[in-house]
């Protein structure tokens, strides 16, 4: 496997040196933080009045956590650490779980953020010879513009397609020989489901890779996209509070996502006790951004559940890796007293070849109990007139789910194109309780 680096020195830096660098940058970040209305009040309550109060990287633990609600309360300018005239960019989260939160960047912040997104693209083998069709939504959302900048800095030809308009997406892919796509996994599946209608076969296209992210998806969904499109698919994780994509990205080995630890400090904590979990165990990801003067964020609780992958990656990078996200602490469903993450349901159904590319989870009240309905689209080949086949398939899906989540779901099979699709983040759960 060919391994390419954008900045070999920093990507393969010794751990000890990396941690020294983190500590230096952490102190700078604390100094910046003390310039914001928010942290100027908060940090002294924890005995931190200046960066000099920290004597080693371990002292990170003395700092308070920051939550999404803190960001909301600080809206619009409570977290800004520089004069407004220094700020060149703002972004806002997509607001999946409530009021959007905003972030700011100075020109230097933007350059550093761009650099790690370029690094991420190079880690997948992308280069200036590539044509990059960016189908993430452009706008306040970081997903589109931030990776656009990284791709441009690398020298790829960038098509700022944004999401939507299937016909135009296909036309551009063909006309410009697009080789790399950036999109949500659900949009990749959706596009594939419409290829036939547009007379397109994956083998007629020049697409080689896709970067998918912005929403949870299982390993089986990755494999499904790879198989349907005949391409390599790389997982990309980011959140707007941390400048969006480029934070964690898979390398050519596609074996979990490297977090650029010169730019972020990661911790995994138990979401209830907030204590660190033992190495390699699942918990909530907590991030400190080290390269953002305009808006420092200390120990930000992402609410995303994942774990750190122990051991080195074959690519030689020393920056540690994160496992695929298991879900968010706030998307866990409690159904008849049983805890279920939508990702567990996805894992079961997407592994089944008969199941198509779209599904929806509905939870309803059923007297004193809850009812779980799993609606899946099925592949056209399975759609026969023989109701016995369909009945057998329904039963098989229900049994597989029962074995995995200990709940008896009602399974509904639908023809392709019936369930709702979204062009941005997919909405997979409707909780009607
Ligand atoms: P919002 O919180 O409003 O959705 P963002 O647009 O910043 O705001 O979305 C970031 C969130 O999207 C992450 O916290 C995570 O839950 C989810 N996400 C992003 N990338 C991935 C990924 N590759 N896998 C799983 N979840 C992801
Ligand atoms: Zn690697």
mmCIF file of C-alpha atoms in Angstrom, residues 18 44 73 105 116 133 142 144 192 202 216 219 226 259 265 271 287 295 328 357 389 417-418:
data_model
loop_
_atom_site.group_PDB
_atom_site.id
_atom_site.type_symbol
_atom_site.label_atom_id
_atom_site.label_comp_id
_atom_site.label_asym_id
_atom_site.label_seq_id
_atom_site.Cartn_x
_atom_site.Cartn_y
_atom_site.Cartn_z
ATOM 1 C CA UNK A 18 3.720 15.305 20.308
ATOM 2 C CA UNK A 44 -11.087 30.821 38.165
ATOM 3 C CA UNK A 73 -25.681 30.475 26.558
ATOM 4 C CA UNK A 105 -11.958 31.724 12.996
ATOM 5 C CA UNK A 116 -5.275 19.514 8.597
ATOM 6 C CA UNK A 133 -16.862 16.775 -6.359
ATOM 7 C CA UNK A 142 -18.816 23.288 8.077
ATOM 8 C CA UNK A 144 -18.966 21.701 2.652
ATOM 9 C CA UNK A 192 -26.799 4.915 -6.345
ATOM 10 C CA UNK A 202 -20.918 2.896 -11.804
ATOM 11 C CA UNK A 216 -23.419 7.861 11.993
ATOM 12 C CA UNK A 219 -19.216 -0.669 8.709
ATOM 13 C CA UNK A 226 -18.043 0.323 -1.764
ATOM 14 C CA UNK A 259 -7.260 12.282 15.074
ATOM 15 C CA UNK A 265 -6.511 16.683 22.578
ATOM 16 C CA UNK A 271 -20.754 10.058 30.228
ATOM 17 C CA UNK A 287 -12.111 17.343 22.692
ATOM 18 C CA UNK A 295 -12.648 30.680 19.866
ATOM 19 C CA UNK A 328 -24.618 9.965 20.435
ATOM 20 C CA UNK A 357 -30.407 1.406 0.762
ATOM 21 C CA UNK A 389 -40.939 -14.925 0.100
ATOM 22 C CA UNK A 417 -38.077 5.073 -3.280
ATOM 23 C CA UNK A 418 -40.922 5.033 -0.777
#
